[in-house]
JSON list of C-alpha atoms in Angstrom, two decimals:
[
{"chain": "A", "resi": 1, "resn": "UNK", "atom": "CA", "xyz": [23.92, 6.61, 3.90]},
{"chain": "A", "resi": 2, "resn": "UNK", "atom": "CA", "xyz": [22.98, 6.60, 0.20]},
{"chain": "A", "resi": 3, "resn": "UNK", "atom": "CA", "xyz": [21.14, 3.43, 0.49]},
{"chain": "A", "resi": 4, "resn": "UNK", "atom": "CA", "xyz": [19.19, 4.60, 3.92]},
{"chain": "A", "resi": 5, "resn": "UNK", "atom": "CA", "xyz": [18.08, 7.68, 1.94]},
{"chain": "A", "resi": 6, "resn": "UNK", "atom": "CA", "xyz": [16.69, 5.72, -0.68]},
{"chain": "A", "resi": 7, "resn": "UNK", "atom": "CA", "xyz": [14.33, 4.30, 1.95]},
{"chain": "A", "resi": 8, "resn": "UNK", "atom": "CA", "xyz": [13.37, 7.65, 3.48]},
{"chain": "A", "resi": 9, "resn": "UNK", "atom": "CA", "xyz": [15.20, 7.41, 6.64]},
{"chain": "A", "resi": 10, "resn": "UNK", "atom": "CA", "xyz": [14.24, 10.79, 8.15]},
{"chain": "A", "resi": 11, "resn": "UNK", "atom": "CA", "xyz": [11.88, 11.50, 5.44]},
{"chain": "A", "resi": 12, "resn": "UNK", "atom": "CA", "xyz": [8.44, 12.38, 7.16]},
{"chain": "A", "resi": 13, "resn": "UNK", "atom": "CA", "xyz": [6.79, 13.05, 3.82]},
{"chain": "A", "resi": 14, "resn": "UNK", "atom": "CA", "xyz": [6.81, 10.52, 1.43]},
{"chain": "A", "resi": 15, "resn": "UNK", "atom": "CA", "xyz": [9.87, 8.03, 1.95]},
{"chain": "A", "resi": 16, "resn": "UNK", "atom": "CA", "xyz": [9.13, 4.16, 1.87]},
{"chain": "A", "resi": 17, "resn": "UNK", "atom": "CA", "xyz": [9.82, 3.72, 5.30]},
{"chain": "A", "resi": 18, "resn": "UNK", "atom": "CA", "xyz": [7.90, 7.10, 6.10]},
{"chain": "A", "resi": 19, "resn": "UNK", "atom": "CA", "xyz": [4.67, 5.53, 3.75]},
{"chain": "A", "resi": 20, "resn": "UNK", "atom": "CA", "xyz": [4.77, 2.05, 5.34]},
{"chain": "A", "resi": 21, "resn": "UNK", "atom": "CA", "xyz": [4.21, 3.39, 8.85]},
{"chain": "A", "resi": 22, "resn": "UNK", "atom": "CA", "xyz": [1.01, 5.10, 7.59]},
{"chain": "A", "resi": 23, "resn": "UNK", "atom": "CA", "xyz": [-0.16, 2.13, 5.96]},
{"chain": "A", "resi": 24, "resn": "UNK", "atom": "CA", "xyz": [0.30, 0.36, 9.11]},
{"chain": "A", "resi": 25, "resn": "UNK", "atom": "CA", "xyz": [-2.76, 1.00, 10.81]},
{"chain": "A", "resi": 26, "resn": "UNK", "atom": "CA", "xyz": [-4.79, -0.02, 7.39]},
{"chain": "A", "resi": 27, "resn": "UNK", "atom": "CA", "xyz": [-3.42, -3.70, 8.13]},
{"chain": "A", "resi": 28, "resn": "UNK", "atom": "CA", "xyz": [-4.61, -3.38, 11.57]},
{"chain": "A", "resi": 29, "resn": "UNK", "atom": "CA", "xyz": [-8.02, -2.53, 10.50]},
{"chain": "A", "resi": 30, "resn": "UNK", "atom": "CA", "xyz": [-8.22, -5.43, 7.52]},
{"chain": "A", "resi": 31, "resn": "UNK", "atom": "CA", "xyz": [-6.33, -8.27, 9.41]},
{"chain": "A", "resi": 32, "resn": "UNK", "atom": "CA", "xyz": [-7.20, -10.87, 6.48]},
{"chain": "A", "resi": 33, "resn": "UNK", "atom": "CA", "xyz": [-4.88, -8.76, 3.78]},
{"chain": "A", "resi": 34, "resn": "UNK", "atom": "CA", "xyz": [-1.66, -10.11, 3.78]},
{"chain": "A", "resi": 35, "resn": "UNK", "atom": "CA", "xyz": [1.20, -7.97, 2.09]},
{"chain": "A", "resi": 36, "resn": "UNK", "atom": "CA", "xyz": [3.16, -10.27, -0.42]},
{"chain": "A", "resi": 37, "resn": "UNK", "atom": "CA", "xyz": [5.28, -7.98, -1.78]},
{"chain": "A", "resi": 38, "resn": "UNK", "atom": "CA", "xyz": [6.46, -4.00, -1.48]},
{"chain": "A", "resi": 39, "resn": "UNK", "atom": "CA", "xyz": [8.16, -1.91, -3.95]},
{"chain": "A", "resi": 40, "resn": "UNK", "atom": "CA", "xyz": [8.72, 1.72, -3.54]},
{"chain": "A", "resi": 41, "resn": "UNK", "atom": "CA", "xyz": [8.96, 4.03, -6.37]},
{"chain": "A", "resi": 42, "resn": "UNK", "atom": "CA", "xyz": [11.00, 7.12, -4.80]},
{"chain": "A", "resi": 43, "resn": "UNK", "atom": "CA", "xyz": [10.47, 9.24, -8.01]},
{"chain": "A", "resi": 44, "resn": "UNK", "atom": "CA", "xyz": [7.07, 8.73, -7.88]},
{"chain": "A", "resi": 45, "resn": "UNK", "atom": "CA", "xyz": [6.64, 8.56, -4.21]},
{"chain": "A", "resi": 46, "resn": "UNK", "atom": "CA", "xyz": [4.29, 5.59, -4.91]},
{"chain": "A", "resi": 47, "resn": "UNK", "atom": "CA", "xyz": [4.22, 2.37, -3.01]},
{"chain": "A", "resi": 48, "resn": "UNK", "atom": "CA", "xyz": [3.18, -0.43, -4.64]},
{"chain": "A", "resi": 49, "resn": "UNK", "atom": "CA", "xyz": [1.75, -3.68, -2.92]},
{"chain": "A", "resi": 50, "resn": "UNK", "atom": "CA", "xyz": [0.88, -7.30, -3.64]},
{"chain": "A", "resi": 51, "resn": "UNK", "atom": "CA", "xyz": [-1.50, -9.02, -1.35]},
{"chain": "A", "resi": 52, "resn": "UNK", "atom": "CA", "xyz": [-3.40, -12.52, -0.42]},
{"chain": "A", "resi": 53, "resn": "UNK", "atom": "CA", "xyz": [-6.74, -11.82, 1.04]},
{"chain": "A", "resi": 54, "resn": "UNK", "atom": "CA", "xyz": [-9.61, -14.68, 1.83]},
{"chain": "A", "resi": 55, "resn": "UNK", "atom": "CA", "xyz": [-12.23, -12.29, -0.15]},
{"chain": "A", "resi": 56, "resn": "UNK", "atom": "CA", "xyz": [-12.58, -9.49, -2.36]},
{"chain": "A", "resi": 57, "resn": "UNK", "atom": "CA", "xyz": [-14.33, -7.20, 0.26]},
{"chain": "A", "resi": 58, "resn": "UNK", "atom": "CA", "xyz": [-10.95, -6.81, 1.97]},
{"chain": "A", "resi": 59, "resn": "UNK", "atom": "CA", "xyz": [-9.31, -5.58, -0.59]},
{"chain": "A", "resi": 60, "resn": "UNK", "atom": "CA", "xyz": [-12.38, -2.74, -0.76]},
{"chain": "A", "resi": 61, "resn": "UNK", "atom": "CA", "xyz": [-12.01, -2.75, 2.96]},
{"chain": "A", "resi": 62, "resn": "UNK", "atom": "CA", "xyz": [-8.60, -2.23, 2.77]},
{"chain": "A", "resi": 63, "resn": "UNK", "atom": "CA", "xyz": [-8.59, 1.06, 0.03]},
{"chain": "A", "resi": 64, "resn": "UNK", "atom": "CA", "xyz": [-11.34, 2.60, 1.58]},
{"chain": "A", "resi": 65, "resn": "UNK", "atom": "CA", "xyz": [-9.08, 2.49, 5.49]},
{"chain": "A", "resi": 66, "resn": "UNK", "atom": "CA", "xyz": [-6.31, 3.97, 3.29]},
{"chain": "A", "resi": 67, "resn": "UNK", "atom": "CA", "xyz": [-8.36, 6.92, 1.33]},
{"chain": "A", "resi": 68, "resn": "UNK", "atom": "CA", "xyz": [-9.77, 7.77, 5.19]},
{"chain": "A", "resi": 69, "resn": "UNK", "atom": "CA", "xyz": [-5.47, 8.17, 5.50]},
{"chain": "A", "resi": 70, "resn": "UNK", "atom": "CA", "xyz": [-5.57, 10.68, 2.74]},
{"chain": "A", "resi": 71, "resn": "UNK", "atom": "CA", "xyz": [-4.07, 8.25, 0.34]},
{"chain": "A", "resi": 72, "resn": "UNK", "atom": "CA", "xyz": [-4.54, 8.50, -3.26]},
{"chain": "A", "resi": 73, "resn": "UNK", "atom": "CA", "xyz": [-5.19, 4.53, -4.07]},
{"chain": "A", "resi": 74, "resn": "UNK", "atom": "CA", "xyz": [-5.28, 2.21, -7.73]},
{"chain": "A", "resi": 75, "resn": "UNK", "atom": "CA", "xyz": [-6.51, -0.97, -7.42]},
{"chain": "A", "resi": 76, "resn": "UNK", "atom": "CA", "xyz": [-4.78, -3.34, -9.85]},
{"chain": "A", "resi": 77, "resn": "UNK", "atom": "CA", "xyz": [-6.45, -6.82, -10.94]},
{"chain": "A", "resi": 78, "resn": "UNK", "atom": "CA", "xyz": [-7.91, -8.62, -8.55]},
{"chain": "A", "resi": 79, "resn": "UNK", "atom": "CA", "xyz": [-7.81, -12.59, -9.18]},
{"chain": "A", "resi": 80, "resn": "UNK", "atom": "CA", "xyz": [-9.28, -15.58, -7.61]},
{"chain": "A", "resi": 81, "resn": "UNK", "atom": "CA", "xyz": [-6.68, -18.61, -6.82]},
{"chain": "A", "resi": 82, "resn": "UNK", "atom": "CA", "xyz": [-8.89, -21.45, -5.02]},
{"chain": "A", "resi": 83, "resn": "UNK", "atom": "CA", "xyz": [-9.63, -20.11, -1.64]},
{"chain": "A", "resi": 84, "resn": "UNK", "atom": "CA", "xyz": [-7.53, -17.08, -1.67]},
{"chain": "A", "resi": 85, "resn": "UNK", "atom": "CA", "xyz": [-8.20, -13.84, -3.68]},
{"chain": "A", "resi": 86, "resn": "UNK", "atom": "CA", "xyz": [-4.82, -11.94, -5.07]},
{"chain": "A", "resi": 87, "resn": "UNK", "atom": "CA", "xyz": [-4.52, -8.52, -6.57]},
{"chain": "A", "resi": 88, "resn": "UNK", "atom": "CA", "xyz": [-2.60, -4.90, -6.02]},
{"chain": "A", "resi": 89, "resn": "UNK", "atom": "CA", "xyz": [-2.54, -1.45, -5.18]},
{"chain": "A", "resi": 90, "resn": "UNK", "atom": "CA", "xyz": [-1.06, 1.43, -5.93]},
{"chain": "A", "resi": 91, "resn": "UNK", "atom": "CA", "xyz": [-0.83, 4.20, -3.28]},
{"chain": "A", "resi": 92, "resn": "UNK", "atom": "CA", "xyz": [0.19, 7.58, -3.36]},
{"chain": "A", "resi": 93, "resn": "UNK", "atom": "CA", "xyz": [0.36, 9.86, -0.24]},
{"chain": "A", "resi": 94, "resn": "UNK", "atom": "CA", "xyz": [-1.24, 12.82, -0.80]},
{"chain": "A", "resi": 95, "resn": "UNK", "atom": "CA", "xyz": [0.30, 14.99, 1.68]},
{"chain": "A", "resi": 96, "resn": "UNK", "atom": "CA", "xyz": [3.81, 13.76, -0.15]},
{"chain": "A", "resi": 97, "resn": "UNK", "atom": "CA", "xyz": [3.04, 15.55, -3.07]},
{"chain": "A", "resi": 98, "resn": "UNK", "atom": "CA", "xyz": [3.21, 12.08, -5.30]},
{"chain": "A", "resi": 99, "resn": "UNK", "atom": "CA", "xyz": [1.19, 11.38, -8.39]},
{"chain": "A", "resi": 100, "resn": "UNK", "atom": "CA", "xyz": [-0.42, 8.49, -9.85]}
]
């Protein structure tokens, strides 16, 4: 139970598992930004996300879908690796009460 609480299970707010189902349709939208890696900062309520994407417009792409969610996002360093562009974000739902 401990662990599941961690994750936000029944947390509507600002739990990880809460925040990745908002993020959701974000992917949808920017189908070339692939998620590498999640981490969830509970105290924070900040999720915080490593990605591939072909170009750098899909990671604008991709913040500007999630600030139309009412997400507070900080883009990290954005690098180019051959054909593939990497970088991160942080994001913050506002409605969660979270800070960046």
């Amino acid at each position: 139970k401990s662990k599941m609480s961690e994750i936000g299970e029944g947390d509507q707010n600002g739990g990880f598992l809460a925040m990745l189902a908002k993020i959701e349709p974000a992917f949808a939208k920017v189908t070339q930004l692939k998620p590498e890696s999640i981490k969830f900062d509970d105290k924070r309520k900040e999720l915080r996300l490593q990605a591939t994407a072909s170009g750098y417009q899909q990671f604008e792409q991709f913040k500007q879908q999630l600030e139309l969610q009412q997400f507070t996002v900080s883009q990290g360093a954005q690098n180019n690796q051959g054909d593939k562009v990497s970088g991160s974000f942080s994001i913050v739902d506002k409605a969660s009460g979270g800070s960046l």
